[in-house]
Coordinates of N, CA, C and O in Angstrom, one line a residue:
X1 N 0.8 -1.2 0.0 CA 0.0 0.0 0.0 C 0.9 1.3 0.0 O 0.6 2.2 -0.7
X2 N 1.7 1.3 0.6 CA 2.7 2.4 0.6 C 3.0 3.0 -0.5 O 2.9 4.2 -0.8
X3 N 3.5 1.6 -1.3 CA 3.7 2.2 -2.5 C 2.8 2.7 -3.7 O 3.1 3.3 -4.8
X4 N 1.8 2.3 -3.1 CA 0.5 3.2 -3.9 C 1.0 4.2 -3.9 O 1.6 4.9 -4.7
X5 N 0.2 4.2 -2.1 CA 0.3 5.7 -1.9 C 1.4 6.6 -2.4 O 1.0 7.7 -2.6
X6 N 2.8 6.4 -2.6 CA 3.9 6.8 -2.6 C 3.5 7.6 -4.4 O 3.3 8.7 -4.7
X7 N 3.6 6.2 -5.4 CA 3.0 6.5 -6.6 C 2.4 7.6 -6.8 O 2.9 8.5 -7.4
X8 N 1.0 7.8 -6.3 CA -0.3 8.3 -6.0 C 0.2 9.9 -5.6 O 0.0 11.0 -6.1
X9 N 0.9 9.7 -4.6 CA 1.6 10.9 -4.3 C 2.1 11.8 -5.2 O 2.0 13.1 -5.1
X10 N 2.7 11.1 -6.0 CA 4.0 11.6 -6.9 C 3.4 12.6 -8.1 O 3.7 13.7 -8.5
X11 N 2.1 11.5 -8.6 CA 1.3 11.9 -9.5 C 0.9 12.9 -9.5 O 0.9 13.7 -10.4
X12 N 0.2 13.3 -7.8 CA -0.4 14.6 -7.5 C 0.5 15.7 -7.2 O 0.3 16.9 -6.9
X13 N 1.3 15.2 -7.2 CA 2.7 16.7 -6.8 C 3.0 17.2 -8.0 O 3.1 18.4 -8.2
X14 N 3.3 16.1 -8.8 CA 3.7 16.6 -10.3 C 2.2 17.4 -11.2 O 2.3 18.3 -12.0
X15 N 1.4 17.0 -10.8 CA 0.4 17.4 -11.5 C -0.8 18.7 -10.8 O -1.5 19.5 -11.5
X16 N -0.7 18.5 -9.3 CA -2.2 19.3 -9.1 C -1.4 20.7 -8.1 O -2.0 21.3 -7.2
X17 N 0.3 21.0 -8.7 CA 0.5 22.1 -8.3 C 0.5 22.8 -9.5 O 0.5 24.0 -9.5
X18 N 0.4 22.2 -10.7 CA 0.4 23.2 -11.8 C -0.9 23.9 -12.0 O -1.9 23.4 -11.6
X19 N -0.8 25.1 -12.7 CA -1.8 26.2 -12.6 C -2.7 25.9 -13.5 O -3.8 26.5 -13.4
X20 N -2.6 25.1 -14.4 CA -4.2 24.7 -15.3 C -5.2 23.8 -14.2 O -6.4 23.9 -14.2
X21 N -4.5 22.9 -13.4 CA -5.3 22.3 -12.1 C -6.2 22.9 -11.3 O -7.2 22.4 -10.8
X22 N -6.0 24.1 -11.2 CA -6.3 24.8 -10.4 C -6.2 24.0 -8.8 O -5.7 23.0 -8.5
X23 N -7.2 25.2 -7.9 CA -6.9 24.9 -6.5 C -8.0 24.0 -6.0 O -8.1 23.8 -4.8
X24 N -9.0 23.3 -7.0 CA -10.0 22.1 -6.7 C -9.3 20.8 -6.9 O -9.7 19.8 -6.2
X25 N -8.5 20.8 -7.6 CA -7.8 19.9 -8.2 C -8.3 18.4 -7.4 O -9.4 17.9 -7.6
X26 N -7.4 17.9 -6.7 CA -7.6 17.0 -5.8 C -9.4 16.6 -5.3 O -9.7 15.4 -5.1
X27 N -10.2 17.7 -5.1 CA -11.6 17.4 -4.7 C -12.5 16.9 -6.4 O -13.5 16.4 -6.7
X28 N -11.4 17.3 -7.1 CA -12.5 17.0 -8.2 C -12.1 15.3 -8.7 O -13.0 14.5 -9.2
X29 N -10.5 14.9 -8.4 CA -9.9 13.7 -8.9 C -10.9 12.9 -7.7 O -11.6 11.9 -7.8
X30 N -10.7 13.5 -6.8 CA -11.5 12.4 -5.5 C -12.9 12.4 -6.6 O -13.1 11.5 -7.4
X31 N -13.4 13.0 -6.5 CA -15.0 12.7 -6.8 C -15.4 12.2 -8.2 O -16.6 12.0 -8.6
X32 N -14.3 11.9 -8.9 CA -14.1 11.5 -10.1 C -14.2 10.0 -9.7 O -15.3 9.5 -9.9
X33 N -13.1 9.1 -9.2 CA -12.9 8.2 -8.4 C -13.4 7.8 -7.8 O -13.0 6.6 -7.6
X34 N -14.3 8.2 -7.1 CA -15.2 7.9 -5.5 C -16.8 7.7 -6.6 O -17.6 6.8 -6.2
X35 N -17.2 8.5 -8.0 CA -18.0 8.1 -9.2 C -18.1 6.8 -9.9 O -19.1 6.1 -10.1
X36 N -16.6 6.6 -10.2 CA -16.3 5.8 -11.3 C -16.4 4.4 -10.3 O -17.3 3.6 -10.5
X37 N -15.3 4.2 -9.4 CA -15.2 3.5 -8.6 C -16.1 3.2 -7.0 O -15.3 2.9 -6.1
X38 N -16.8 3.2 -6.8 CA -17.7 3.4 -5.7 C -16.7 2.2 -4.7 O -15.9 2.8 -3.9
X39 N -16.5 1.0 -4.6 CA -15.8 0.4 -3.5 C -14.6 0.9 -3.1 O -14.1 0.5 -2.1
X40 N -13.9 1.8 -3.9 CA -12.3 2.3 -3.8 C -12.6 3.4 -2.4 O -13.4 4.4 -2.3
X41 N -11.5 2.8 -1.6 CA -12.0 3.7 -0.3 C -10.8 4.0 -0.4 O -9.9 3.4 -1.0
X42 N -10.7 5.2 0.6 CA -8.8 5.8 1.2 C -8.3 6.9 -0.2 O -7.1 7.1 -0.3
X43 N -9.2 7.6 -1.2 CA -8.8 8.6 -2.1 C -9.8 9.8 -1.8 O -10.4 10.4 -2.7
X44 N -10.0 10.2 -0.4 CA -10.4 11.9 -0.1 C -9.8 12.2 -0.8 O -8.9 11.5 -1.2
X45 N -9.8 13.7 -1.3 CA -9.1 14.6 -1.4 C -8.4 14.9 -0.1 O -7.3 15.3 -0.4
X46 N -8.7 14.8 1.2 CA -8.3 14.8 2.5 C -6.9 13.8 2.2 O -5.8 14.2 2.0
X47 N -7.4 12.2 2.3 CA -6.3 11.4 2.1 C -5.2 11.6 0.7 O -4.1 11.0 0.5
X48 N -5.7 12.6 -0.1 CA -4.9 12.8 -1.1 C -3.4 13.6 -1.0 O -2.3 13.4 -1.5
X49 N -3.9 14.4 -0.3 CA -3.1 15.6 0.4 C -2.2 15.3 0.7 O -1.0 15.8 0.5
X50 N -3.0 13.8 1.6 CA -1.9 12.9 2.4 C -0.9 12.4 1.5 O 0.2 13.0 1.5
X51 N -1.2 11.5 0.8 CA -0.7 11.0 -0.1 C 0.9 12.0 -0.8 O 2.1 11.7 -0.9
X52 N 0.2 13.0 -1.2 CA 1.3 14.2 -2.0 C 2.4 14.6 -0.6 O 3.6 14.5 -0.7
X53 N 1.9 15.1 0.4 CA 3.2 15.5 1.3 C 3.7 13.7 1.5 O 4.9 13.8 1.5
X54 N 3.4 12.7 1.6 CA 4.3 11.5 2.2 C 5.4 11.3 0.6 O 6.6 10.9 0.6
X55 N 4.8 11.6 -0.4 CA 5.6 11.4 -1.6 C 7.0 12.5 -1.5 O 8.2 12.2 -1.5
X56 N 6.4 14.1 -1.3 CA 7.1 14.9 -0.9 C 8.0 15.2 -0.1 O 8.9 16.0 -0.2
X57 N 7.6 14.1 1.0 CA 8.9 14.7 2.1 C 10.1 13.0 2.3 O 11.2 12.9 2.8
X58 N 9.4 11.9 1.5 CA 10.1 10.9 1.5 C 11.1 11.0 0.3 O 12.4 10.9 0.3
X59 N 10.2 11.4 -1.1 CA 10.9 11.7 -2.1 C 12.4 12.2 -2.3 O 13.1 11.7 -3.2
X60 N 13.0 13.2 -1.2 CA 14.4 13.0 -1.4 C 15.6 12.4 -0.6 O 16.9 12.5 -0.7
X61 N 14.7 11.8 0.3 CA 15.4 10.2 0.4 C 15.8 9.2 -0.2 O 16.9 8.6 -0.3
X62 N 14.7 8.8 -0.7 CA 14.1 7.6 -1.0 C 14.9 7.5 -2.8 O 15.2 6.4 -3.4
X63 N 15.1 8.5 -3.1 CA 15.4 8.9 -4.6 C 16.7 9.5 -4.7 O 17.3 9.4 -5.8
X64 N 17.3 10.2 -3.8 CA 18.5 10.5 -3.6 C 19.7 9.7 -4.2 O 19.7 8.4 -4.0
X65 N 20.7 10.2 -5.0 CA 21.4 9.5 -5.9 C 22.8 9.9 -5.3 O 23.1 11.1 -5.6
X66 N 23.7 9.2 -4.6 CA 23.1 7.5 -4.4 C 21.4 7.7 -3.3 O 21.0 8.6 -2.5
X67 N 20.9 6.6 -3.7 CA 19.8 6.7 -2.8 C 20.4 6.6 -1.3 O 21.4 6.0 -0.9
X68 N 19.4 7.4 -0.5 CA 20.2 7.7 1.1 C 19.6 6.0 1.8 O 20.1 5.3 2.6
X69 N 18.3 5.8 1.0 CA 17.5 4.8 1.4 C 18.8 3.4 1.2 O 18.4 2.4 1.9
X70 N 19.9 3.1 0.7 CA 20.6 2.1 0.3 C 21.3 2.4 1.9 O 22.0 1.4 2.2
X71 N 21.3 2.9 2.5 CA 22.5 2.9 3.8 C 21.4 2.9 4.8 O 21.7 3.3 6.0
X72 N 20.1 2.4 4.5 CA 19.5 2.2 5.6 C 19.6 0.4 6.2 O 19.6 -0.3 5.2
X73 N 19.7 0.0 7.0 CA 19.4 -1.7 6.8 C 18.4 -2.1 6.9 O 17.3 -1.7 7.3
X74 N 19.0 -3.6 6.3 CA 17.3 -4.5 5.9 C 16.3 -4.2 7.0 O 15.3 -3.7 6.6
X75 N 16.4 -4.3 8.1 CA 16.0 -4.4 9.2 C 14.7 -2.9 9.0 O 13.5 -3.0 8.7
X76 N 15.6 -1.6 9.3 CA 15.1 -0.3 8.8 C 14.3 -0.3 7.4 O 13.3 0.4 7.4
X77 N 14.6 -1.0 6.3 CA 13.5 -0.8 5.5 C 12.3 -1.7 5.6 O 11.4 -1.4 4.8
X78 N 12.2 -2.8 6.4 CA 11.5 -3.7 6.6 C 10.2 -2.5 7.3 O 9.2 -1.9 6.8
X79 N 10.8 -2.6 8.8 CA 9.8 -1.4 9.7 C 9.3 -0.2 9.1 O 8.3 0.3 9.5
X80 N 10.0 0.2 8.2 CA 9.4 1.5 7.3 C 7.8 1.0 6.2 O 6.7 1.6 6.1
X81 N 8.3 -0.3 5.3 CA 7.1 -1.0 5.0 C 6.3 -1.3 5.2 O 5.4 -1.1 4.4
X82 N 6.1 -2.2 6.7 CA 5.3 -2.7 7.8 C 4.8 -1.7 8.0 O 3.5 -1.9 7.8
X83 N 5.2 0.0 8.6 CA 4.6 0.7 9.4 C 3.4 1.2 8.5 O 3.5 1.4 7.2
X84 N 2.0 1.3 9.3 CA 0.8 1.6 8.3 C 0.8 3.3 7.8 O 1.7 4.0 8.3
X85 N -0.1 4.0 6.9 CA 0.6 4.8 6.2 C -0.3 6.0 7.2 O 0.0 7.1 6.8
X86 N -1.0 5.9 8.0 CA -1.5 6.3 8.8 C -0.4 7.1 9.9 O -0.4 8.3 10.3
X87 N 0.5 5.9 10.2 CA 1.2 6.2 11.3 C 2.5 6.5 11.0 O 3.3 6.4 11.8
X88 N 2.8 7.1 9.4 CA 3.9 7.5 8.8 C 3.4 9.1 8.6 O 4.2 10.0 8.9
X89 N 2.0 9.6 8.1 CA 1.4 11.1 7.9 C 1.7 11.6 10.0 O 2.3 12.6 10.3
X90 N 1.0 10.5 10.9 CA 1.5 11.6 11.5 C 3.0 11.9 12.6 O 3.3 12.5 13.6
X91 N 3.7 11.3 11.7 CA 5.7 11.3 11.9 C 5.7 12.1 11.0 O 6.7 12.8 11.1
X92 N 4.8 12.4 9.9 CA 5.7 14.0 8.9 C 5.2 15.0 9.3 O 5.8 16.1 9.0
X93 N 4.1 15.1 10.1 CA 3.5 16.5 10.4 C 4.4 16.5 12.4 O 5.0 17.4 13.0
X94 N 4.3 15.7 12.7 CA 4.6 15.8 13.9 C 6.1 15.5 14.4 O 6.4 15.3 15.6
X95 N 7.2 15.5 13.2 CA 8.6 15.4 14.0 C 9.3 16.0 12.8 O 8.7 16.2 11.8
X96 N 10.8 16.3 12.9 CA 11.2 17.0 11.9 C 12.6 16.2 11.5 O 13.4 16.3 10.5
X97 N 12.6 15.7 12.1 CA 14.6 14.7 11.5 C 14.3 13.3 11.2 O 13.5 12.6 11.7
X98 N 15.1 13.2 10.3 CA 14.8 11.6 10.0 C 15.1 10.5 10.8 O 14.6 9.4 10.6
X99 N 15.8 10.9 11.7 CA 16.4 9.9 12.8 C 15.2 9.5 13.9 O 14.8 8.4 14.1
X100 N 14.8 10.9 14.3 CA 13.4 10.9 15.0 C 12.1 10.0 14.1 O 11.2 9.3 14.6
X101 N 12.4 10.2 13.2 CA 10.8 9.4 12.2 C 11.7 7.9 12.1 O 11.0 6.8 12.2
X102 N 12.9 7.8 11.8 CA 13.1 6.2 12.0 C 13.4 5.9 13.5 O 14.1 5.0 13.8
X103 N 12.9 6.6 14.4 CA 13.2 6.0 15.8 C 11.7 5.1 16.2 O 11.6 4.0 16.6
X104 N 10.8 6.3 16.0 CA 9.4 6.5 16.1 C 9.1 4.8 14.8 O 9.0 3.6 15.3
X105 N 9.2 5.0 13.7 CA 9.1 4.0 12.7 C 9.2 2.7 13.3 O 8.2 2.0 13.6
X106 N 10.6 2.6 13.5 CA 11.3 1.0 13.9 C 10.3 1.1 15.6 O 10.1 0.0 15.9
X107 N 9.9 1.7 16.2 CA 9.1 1.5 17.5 C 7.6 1.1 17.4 O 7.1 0.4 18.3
X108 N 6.8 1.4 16.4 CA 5.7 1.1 15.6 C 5.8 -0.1 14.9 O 4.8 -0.8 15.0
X109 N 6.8 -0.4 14.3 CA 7.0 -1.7 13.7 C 7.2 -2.9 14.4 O 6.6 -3.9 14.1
X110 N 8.1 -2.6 15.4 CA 8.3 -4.2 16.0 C 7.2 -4.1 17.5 O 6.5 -5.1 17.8
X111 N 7.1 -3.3 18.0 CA 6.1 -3.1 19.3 C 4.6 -2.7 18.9 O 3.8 -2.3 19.8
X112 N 4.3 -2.9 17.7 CA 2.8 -3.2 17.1 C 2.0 -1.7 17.5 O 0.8 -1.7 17.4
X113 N 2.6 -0.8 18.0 CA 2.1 0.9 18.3 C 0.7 0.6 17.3 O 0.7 0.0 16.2
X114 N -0.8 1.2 18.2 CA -1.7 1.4 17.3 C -1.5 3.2 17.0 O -0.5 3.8 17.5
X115 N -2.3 3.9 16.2 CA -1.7 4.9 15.5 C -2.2 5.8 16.8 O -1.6 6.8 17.0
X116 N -3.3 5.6 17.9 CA -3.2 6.4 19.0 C -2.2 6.1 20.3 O -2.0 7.0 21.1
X117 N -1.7 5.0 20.3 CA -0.3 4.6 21.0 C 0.7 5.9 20.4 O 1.4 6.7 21.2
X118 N 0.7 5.9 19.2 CA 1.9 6.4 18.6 C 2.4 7.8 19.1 O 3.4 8.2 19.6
X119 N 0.6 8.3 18.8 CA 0.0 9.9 19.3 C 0.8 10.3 20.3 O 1.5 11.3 20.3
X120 N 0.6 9.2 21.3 CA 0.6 9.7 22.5 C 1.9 9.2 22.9 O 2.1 9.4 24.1
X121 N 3.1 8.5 22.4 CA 4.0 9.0 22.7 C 4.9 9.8 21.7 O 6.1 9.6 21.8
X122 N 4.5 10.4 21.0 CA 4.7 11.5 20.1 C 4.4 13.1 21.3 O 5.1 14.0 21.5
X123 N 3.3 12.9 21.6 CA 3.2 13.9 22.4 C 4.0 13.9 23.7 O 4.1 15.1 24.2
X124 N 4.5 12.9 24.3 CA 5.4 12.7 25.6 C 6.5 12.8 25.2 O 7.3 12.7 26.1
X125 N 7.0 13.0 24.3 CA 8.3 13.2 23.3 C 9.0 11.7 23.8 O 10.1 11.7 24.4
X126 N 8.5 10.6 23.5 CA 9.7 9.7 23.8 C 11.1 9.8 23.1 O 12.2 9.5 23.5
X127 N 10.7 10.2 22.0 CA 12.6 10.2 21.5 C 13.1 11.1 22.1 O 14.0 10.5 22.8
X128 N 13.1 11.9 22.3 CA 14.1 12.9 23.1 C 14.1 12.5 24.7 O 15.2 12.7 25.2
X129 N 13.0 12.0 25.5 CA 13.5 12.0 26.6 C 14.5 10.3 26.8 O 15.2 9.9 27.7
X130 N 14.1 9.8 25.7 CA 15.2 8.5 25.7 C 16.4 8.4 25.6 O 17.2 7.6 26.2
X131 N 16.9 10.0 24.0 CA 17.9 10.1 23.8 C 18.6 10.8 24.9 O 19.9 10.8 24.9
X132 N 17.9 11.5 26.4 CA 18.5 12.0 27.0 C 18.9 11.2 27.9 O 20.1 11.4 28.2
X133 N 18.2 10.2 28.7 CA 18.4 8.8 29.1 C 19.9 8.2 28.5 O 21.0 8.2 29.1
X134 N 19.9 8.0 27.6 CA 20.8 7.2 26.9 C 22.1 8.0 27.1 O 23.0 7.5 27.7
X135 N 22.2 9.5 26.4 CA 22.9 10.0 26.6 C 23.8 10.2 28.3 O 25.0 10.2 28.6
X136 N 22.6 10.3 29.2 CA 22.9 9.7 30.6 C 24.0 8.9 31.0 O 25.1 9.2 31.5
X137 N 23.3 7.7 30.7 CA 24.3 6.3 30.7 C 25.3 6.2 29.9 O 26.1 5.4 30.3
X138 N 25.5 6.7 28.8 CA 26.5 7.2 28.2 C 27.9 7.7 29.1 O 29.1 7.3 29.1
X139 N 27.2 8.6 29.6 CA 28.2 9.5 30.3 C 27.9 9.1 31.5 O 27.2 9.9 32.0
X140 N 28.1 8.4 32.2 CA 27.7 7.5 33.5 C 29.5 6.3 33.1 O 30.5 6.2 33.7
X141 N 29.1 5.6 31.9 CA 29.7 4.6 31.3 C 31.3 5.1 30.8 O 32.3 4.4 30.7
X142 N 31.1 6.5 30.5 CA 32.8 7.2 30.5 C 33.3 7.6 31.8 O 34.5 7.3 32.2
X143 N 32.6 8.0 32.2 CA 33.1 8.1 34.1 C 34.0 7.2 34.5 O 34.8 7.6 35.2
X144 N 33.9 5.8 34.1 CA 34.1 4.5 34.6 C 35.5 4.2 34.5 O 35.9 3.1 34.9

């Protein structure tokens, strides 16, 4: 599904920022779609949106030449796949470093986070109070 979405994304970035689209763009492809196709669920214009920033903010990663995505490990692209695309929209609105979104990621993936688990430790800031933890013991561990 990701890579639908990913696809899907791509489509609407390249296409519904140009000016013949205008600014309906997206409400009109949804209801075109939501016409044609009546069982096809997950193409709001809402979810579309979605769609174009997760293409947009993955895009120069993911495509980066050399790709940055090649120095991730199996492991890291595995949990990026797994993670549902739900709980990938809100790691791009809600954190800003990629280290943070693959911390969050690989935490959702192997510990089965539902996307209101995720919320809420997004909102408790677990990466940062972890990395401070760590960094802790860190420096506890050079003392020695």
């Amino acid at each position: 599904m990701l890579s639908l979405y990913y696809a899907v994304g791509r489509y609407i970035s390249t296409f519904s920022r140009q000016a013949e689209y205008g600014t309906n763009a997206l409400k009109i492809i949804s209801n075109q779609l939501q016409q044609e196709k009546p069982r096809l669920q997950g193409f709001s214009d809402t979810n579309m949106k979605r769609m174009r920033k997760f293409y947009e903010e993955w895009c120069p990663i993911i495509e980066k030449r050399p790709p940055l995505a090649d120095k991730f490990t199996a492991e890291e692209q595995q949990d990026f796949l797994i993670t549902p695309f739900n709980h990938h929209y809100e790691l791009l609105v809600k954190t800003s470093t990629l280290d943070e979104r693959m911390f969050y990621i690989h935490k959702c993936a192997r510990e089965f986070w539902t996307k209101e688990h995720l919320i809420a430790q997004l909102k408790s800031d677990l990466y940062h109070s972890q990395a401070v933890t760590n960094n802790f013991l860190a420096t506890i561990d050079d003392d020695k």
